[in-house]
PDB file of C-alpha atoms in Angstrom:
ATOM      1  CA  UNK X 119       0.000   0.000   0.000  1.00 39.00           C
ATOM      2  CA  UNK X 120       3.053   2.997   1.023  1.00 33.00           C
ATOM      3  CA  UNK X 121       4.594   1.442  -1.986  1.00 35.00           C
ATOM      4  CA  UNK X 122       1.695   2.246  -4.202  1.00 39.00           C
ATOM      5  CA  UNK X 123       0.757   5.345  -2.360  1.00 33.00           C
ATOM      6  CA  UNK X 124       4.363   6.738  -2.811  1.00 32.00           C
ATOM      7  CA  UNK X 125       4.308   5.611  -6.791  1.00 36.00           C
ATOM      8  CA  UNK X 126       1.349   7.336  -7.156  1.00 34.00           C
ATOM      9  CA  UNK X 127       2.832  10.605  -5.985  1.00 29.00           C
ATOM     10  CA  UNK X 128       5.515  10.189  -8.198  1.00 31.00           C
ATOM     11  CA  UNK X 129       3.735   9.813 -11.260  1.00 31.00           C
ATOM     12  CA  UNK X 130       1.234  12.866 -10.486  1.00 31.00           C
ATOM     13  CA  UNK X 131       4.098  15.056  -9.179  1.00 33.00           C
ATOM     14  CA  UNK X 132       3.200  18.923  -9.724  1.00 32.00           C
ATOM     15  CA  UNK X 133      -0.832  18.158 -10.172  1.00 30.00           C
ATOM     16  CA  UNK X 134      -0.890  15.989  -6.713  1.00 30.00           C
ATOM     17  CA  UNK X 135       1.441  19.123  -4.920  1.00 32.00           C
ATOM     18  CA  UNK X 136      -0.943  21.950  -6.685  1.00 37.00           C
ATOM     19  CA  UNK X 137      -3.861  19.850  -4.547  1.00 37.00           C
ATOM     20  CA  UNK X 138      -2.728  20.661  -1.364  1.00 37.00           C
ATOM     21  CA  UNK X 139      -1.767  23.969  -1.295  1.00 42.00           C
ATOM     22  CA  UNK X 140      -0.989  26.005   1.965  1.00 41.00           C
ATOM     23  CA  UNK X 141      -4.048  25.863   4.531  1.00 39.00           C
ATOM     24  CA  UNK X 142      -3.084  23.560   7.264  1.00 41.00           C
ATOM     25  CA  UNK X 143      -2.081  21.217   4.923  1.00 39.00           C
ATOM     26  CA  UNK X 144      -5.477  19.377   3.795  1.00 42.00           C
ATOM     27  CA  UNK X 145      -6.824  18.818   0.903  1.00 51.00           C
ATOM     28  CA  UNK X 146      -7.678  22.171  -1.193  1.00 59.00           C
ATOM     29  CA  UNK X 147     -11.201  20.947  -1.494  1.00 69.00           C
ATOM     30  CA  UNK X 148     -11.337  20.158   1.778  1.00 85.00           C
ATOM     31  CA  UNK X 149     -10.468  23.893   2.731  1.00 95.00           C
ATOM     32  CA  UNK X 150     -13.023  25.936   4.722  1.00 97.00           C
ATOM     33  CA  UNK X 151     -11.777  29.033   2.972  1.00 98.00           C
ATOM     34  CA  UNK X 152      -9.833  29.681  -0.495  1.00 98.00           C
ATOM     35  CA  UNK X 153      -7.944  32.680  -2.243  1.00 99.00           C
ATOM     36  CA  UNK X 154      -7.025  33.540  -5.706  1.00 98.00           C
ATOM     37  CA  UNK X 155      -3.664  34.113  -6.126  1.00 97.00           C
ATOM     38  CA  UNK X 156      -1.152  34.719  -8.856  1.00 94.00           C
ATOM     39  CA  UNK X 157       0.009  31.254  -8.331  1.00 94.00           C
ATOM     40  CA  UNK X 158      -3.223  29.744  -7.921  1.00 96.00           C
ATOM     41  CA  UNK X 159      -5.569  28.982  -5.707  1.00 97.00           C
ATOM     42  CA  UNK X 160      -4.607  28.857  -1.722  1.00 98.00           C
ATOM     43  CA  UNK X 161      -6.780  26.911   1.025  1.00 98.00           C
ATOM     44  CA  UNK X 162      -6.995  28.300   4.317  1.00 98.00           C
ATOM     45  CA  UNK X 163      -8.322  27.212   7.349  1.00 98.00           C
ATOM     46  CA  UNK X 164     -10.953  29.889   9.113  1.00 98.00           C
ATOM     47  CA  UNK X 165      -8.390  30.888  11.849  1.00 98.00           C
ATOM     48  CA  UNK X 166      -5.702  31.856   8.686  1.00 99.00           C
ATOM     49  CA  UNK X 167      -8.462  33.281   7.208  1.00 99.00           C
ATOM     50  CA  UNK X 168      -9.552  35.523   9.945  1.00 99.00           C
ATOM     51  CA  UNK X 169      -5.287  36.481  10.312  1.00 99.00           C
ATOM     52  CA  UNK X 170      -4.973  37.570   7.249  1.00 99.00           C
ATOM     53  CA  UNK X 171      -7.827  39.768   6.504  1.00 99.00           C
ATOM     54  CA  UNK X 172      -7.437  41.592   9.766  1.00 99.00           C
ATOM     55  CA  UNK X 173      -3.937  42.205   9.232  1.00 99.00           C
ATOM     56  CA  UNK X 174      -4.194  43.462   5.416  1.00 98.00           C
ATOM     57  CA  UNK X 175      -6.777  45.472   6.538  1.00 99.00           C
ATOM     58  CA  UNK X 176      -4.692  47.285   9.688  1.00 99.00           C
ATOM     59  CA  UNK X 177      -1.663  47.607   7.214  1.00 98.00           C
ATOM     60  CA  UNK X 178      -4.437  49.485   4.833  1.00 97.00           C
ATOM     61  CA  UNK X 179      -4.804  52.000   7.592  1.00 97.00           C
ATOM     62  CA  UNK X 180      -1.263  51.840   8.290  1.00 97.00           C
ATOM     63  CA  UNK X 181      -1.615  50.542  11.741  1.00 98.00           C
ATOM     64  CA  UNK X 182       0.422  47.536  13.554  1.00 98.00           C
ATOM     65  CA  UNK X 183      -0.289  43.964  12.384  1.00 98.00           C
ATOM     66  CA  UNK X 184      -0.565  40.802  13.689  1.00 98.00           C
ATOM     67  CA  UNK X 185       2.574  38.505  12.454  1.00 98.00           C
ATOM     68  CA  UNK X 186       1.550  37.027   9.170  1.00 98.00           C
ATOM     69  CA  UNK X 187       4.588  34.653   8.991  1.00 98.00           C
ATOM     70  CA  UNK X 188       2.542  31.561   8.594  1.00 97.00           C
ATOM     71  CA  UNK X 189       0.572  32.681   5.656  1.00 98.00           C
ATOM     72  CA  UNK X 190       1.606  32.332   1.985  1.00 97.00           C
ATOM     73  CA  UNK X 191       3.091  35.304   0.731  1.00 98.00           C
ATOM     74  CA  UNK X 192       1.009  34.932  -2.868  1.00 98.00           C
ATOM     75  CA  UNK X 193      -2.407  34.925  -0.381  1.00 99.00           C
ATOM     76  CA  UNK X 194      -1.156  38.239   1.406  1.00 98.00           C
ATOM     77  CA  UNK X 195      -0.360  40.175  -1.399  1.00 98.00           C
ATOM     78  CA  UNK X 196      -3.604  38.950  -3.083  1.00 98.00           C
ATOM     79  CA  UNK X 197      -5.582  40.066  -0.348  1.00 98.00           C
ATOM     80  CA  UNK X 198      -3.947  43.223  -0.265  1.00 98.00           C
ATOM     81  CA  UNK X 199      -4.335  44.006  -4.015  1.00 97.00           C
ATOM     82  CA  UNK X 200      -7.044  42.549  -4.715  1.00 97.00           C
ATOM     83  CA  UNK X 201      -7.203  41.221  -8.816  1.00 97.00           C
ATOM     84  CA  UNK X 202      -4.648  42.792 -11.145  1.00 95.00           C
ATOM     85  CA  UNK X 203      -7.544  43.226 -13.629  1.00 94.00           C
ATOM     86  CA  UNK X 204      -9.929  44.438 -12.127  1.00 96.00           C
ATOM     87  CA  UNK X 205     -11.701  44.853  -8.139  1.00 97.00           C
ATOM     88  CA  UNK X 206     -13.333  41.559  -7.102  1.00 98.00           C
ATOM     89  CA  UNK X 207     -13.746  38.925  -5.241  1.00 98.00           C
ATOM     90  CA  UNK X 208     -10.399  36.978  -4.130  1.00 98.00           C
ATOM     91  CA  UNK X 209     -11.506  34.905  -0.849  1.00 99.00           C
ATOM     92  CA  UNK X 210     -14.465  32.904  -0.059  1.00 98.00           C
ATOM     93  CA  UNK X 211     -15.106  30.851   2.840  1.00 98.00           C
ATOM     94  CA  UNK X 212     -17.492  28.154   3.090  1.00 98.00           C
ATOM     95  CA  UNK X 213     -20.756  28.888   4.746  1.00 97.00           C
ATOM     96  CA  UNK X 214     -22.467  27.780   8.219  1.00 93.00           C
ATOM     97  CA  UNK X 215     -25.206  28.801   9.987  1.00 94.00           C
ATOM     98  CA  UNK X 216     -25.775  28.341  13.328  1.00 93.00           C
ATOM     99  CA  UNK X 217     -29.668  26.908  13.961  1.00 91.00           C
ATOM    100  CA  UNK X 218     -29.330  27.231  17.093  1.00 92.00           C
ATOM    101  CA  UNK X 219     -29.604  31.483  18.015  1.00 97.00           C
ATOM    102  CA  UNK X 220     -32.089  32.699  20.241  1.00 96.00           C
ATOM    103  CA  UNK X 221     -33.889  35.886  18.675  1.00 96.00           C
ATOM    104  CA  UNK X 222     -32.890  39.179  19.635  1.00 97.00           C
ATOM    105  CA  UNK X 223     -34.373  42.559  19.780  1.00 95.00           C
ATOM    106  CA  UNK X 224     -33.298  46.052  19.109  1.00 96.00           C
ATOM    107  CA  UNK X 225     -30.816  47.956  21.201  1.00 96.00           C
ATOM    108  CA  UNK X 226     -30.502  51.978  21.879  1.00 96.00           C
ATOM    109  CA  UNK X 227     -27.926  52.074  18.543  1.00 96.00           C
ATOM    110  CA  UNK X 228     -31.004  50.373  16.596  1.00 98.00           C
ATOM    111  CA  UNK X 229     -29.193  47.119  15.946  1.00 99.00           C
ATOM    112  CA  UNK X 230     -29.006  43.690  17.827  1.00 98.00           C
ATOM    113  CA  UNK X 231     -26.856  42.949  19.901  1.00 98.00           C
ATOM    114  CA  UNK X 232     -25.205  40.398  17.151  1.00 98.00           C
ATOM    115  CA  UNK X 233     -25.248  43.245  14.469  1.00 99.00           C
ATOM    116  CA  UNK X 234     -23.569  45.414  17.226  1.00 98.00           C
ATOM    117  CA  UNK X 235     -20.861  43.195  18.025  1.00 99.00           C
ATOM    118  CA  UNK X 236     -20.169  42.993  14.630  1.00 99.00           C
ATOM    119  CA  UNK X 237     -20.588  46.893  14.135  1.00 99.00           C
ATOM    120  CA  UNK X 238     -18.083  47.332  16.885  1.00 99.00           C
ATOM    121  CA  UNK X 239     -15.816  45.060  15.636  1.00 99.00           C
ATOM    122  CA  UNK X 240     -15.560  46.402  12.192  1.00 99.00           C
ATOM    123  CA  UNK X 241     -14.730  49.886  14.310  1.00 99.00           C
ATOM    124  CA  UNK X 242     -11.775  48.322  16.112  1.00 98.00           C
ATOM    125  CA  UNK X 243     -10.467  46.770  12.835  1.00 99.00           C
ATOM    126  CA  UNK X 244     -11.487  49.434  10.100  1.00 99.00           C
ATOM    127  CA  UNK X 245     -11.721  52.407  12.846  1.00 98.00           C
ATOM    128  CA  UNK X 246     -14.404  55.296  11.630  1.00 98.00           C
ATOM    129  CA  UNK X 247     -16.369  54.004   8.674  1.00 98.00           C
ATOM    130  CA  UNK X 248     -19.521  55.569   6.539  1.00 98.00           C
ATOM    131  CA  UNK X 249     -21.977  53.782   8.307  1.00 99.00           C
ATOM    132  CA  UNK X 250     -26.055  53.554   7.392  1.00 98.00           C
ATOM    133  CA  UNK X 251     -28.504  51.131   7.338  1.00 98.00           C
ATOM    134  CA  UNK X 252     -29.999  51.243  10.785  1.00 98.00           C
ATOM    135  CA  UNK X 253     -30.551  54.149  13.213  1.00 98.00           C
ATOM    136  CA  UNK X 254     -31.474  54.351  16.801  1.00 97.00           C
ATOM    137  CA  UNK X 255     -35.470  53.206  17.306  1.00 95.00           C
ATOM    138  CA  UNK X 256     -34.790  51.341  14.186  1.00 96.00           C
ATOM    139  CA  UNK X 257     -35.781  52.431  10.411  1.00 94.00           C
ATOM    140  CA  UNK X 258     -38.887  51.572   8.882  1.00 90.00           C
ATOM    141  CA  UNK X 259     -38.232  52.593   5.330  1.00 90.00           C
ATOM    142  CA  UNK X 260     -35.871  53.025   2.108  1.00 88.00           C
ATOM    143  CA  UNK X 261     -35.163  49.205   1.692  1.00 91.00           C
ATOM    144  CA  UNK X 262     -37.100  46.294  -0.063  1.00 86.00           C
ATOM    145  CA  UNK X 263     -39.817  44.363   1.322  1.00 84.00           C
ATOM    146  CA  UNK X 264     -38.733  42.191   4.355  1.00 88.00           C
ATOM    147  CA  UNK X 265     -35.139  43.550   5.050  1.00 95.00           C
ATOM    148  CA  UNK X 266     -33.177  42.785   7.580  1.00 97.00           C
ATOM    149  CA  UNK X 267     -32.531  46.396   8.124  1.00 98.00           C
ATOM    150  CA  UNK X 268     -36.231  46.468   9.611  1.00 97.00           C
ATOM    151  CA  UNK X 269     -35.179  44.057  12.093  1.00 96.00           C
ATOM    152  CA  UNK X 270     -31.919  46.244  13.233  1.00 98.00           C
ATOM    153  CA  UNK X 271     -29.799  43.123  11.584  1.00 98.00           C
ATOM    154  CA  UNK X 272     -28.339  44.785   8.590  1.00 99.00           C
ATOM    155  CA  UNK X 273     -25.183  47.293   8.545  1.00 99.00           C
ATOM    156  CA  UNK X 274     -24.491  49.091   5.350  1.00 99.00           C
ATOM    157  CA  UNK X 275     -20.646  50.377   4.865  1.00 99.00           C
ATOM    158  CA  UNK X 276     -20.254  52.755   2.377  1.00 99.00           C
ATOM    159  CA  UNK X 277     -17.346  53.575  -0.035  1.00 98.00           C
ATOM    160  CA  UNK X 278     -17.931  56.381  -2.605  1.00 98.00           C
ATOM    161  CA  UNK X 279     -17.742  57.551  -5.318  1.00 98.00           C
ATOM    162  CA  UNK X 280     -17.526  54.398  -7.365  1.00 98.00           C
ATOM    163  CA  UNK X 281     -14.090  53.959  -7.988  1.00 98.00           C
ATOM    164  CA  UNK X 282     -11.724  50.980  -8.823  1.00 97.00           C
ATOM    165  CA  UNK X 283      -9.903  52.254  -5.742  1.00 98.00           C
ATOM    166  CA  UNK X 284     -13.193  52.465  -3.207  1.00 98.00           C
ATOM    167  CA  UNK X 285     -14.133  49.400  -4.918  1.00 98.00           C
ATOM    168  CA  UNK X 286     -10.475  47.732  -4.164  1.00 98.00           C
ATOM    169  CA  UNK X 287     -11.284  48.919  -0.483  1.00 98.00           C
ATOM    170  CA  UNK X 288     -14.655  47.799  -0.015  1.00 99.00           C
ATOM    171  CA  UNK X 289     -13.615  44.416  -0.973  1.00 99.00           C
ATOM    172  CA  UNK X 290     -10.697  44.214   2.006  1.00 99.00           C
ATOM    173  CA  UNK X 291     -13.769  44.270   4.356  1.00 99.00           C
ATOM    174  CA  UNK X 292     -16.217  42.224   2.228  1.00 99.00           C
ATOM    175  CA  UNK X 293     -13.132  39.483   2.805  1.00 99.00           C
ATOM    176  CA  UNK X 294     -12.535  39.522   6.636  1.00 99.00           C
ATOM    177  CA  UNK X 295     -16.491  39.929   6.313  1.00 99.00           C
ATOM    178  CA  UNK X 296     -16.823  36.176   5.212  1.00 99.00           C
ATOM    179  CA  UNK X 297     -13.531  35.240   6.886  1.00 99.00           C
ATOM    180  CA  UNK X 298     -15.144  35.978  10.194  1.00 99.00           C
ATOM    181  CA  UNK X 299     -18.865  35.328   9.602  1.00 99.00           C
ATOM    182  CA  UNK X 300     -18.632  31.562  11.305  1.00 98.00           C
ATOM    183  CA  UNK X 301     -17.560  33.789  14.052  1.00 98.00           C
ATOM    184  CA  UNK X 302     -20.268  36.376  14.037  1.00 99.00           C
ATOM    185  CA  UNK X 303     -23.061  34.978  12.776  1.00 98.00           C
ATOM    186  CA  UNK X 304     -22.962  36.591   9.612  1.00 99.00           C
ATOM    187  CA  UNK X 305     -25.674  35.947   7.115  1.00 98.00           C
ATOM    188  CA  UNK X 306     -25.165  37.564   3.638  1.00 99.00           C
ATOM    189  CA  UNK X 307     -22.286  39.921   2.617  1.00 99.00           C
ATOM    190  CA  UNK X 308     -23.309  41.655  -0.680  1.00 99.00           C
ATOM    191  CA  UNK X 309     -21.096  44.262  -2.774  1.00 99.00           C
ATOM    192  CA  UNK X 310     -20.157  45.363  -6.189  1.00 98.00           C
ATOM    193  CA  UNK X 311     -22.807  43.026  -7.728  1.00 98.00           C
ATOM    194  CA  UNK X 312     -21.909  39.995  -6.163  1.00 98.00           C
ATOM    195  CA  UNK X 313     -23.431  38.114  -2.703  1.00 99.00           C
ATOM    196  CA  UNK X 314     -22.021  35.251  -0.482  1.00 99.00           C
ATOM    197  CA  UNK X 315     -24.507  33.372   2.115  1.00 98.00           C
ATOM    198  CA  UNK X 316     -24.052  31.232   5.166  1.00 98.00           C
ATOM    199  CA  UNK X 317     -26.846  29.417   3.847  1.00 97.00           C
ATOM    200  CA  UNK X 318     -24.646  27.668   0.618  1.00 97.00           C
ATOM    201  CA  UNK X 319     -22.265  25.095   2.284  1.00 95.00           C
ATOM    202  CA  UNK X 320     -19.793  25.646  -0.831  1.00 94.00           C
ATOM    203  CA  UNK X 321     -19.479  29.182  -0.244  1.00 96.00           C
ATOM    204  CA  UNK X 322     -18.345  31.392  -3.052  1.00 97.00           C
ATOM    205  CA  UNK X 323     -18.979  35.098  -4.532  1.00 98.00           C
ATOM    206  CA  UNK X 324     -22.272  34.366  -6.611  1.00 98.00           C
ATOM    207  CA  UNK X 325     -23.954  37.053  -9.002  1.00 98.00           C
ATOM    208  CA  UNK X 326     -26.554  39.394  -7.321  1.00 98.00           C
ATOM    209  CA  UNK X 327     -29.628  40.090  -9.462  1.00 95.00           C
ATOM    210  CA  UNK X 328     -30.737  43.929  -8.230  1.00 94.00           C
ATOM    211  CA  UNK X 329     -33.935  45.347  -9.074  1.00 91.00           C
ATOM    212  CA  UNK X 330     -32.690  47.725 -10.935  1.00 94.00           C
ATOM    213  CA  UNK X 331     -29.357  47.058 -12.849  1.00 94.00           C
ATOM    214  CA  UNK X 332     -29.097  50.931 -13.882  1.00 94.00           C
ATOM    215  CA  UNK X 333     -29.331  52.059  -9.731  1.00 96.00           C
ATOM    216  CA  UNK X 334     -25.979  51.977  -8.284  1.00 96.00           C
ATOM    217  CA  UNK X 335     -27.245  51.515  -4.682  1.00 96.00           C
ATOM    218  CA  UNK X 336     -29.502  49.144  -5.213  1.00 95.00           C
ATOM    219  CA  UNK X 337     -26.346  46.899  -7.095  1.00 97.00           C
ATOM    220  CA  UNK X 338     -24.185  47.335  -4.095  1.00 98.00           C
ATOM    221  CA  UNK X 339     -21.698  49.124  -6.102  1.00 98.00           C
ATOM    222  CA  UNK X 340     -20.850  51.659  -3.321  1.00 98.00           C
ATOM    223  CA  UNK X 341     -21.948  50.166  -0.299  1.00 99.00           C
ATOM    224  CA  UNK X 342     -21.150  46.924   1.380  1.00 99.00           C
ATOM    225  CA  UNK X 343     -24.332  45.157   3.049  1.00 99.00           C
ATOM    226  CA  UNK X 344     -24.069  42.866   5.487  1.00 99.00           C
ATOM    227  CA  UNK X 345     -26.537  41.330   7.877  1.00 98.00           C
ATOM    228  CA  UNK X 346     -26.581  38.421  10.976  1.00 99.00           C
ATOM    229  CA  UNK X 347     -28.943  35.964  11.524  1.00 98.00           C
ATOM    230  CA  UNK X 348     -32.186  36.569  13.090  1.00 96.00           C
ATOM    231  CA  UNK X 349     -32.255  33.695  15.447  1.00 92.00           C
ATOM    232  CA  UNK X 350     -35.248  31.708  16.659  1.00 82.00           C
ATOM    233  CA  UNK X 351     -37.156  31.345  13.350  1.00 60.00           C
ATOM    234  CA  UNK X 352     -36.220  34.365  11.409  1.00 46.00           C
TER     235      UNK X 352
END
């Protein structure tokens, strides 16, 4: 069996080594999170995840950062560049969501206490952000039917004008977004015309259908929206 085992490494060479890239070692489909990087794509497990987005986004702000020694280099500069093309998506992590929450109700800031912790979070990571969405005694209006901003769950981050840069920007926090949404029960993360969900096991950046593709706002082109789970049966 070692004997075949080690033959069969041989003969796949490069394609077997490309499988298991970075991530704790396991297999890259096995990975709870992934980057694209120059050199291909990088698994990660959450913790490494949750490391490197924080730290790319303190360096942003030119702040102190954790040591990033660990990481591969590629996944770093990836996350700090974003695509060489173009602003987008470079990590996804799988999604979970807890079943489990109790339900909460709104606080004095208009959120619940999950979307607070998260909003507070995003303060000691991001510091002073262009914040909407939610407003003390809660809002009532200016969203769709049914949003989560009605329920104090949704935060809205805003980076404007649309440019590539703001775009580049908004995408640092749309990653430690989904890199720490296990850890605050994180629901949906939408931007720049693209959604991930805790609800799809597989994770990934998927296409976001707006109402209106010529409205700006309603694409998430210069906002970042992101909202926790309700908890009990919402």
């Amino acid at each position: 069996m070692l004997l075949a085992l080690l033959a069969s490494v041989v003969f796949l060479g490069p394609r077997l080594v490309d499988g298991l890239q970075a991530g704790g070692g396991s297999l890259l489909g096995l990975a709870e999170c992934t980057v694209d990087t120059s050199e291909g794509e990088v698994g990660l497990n959450r913790d490494e995840a949750q490391l490197a987005t924080t730290a790319m986004a303190l360096l942003a702000r030119g702040m102190d950062a954790p040591d990033t020694s660990t990481i591969d280099e590629a996944v770093l500069q990836r996350l700090a560049e974003g695509p060489p093309e173009d602003a987008g998506p470079s990590l996804s992590c799988r999604g979970s969501a807890a079943s489990d929450l109790p339900e909460q109700q709104l606080t004095v800031t208009g959120l619940t206490p999950r979307a607070e912790q998260l909003r507070v979070a995003m303060l000691e990571v991001f510091g002073d952000q262009s914040l909407g969405g939610f407003a003390p005694g809660g809002v009532g209006q200016g969203h769709g039917a049914d949003s989560t901003h009605y329920d104090g769950r949704a935060i809205d981050v805003f980076f404007r004008p649309v440019t590539e840069e703001n775009r580049r920007e908004g995408w640092i926090l749309a990653h430690w977004l989904v890199a720490h949404a296990e850890k605050f029960d994180i629901q949906y993360v939408i931007f720049d015309d693209r959604f991930w969900s805790a609800h799809l096991a597989r994770g990934g950046w998927h296409d976001y259908d707006a109402p209106d593709p010529s409205n700006e706002i309603l694409r998430h082109l210069d906002h970042v929206h992101v909202d926790v789970l309700g908890g009990g049966t919402g």
